[in-house]
Tab-separated table of C-alpha atoms in Angstrom:
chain	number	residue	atom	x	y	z
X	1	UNK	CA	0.000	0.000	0.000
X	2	UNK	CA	1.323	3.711	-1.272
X	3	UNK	CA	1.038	5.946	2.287
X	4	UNK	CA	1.306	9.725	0.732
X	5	UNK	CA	2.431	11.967	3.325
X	6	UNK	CA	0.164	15.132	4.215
X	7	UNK	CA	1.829	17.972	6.275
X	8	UNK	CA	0.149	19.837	8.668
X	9	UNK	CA	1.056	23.349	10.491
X	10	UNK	CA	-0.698	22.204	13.776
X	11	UNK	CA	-0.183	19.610	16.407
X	12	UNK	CA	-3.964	18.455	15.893
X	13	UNK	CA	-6.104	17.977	13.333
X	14	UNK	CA	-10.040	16.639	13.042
X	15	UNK	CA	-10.309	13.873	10.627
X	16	UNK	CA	-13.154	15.736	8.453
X	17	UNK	CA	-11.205	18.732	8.692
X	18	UNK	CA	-8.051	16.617	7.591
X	19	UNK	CA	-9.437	15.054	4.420
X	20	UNK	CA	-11.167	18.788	3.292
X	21	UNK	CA	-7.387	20.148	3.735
X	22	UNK	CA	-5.339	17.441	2.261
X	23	UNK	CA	-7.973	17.390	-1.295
X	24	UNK	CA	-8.631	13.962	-0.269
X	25	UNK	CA	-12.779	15.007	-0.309
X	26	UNK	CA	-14.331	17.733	-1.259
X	27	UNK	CA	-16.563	18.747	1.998
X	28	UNK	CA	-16.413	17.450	5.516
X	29	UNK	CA	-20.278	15.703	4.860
X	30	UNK	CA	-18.691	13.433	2.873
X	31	UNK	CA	-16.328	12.260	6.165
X	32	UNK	CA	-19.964	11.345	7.557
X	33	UNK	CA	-20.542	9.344	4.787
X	34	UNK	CA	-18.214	7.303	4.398
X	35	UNK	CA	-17.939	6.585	8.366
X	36	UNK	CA	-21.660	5.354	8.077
X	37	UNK	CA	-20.154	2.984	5.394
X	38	UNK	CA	-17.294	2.150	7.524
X	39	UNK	CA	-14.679	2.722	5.145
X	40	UNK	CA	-12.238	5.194	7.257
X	41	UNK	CA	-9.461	3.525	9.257
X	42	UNK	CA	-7.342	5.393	11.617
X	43	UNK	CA	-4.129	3.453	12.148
X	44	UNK	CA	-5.840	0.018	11.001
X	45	UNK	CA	-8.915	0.280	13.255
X	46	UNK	CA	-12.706	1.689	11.858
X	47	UNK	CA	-13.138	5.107	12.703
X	48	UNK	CA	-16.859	5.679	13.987
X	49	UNK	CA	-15.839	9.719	14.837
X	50	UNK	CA	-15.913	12.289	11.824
X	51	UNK	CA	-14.087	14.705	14.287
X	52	UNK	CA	-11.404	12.518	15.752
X	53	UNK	CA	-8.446	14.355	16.447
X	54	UNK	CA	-5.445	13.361	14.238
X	55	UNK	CA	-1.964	14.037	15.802
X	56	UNK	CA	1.831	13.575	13.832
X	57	UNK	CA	2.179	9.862	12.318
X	58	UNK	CA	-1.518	8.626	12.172
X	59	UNK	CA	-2.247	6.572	9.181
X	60	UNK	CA	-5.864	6.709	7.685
X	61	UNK	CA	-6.990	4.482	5.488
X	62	UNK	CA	-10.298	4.907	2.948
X	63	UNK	CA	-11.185	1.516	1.242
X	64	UNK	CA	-11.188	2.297	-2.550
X	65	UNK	CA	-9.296	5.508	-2.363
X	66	UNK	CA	-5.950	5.403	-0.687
X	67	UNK	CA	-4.208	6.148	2.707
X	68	UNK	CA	-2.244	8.837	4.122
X	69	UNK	CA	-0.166	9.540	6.965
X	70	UNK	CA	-0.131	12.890	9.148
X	71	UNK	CA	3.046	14.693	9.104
X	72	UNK	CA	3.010	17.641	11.639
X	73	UNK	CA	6.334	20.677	10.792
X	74	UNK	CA	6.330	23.571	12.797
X	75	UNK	CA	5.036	26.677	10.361
């Protein structure tokens, strides 16, 4: 599995917030979605929170679309 890296000015992110950011979806509905259809995983386990906060080095996961890894750098 390709992990792309995503880098992020903060030392927490929300998932929805996260995907909207990185171009990975287009609004943070669509998080909802797709956590109804149980299809995020945040490092390898189902996420069931659309505002789970991410921290530097969390892997998530979307069957069918890809994965990618938070990378937190000081702005």
């Amino acid at each position: 599995m390709n992990i792309e890296n995503v880098k992020i000015d903060t030392a927490e992110i929300q998932l929805d917030q996260f995907l909207k950011w990185a171009g990975i979806l287009p609004s943070c509905g669509e998080t909802k979605i797709l956590i109804e259809e149980r299809r995020i995983r945040r490092n390898g386990e189902v996420e069931s929170a659309r505002r789970r906060k991410l921290h530097d080095g969390d892997i998530i996961e979307i069957e069918g679309l890809g994965a990618w890894k938070v990378v937190h750098e000081e702005g």
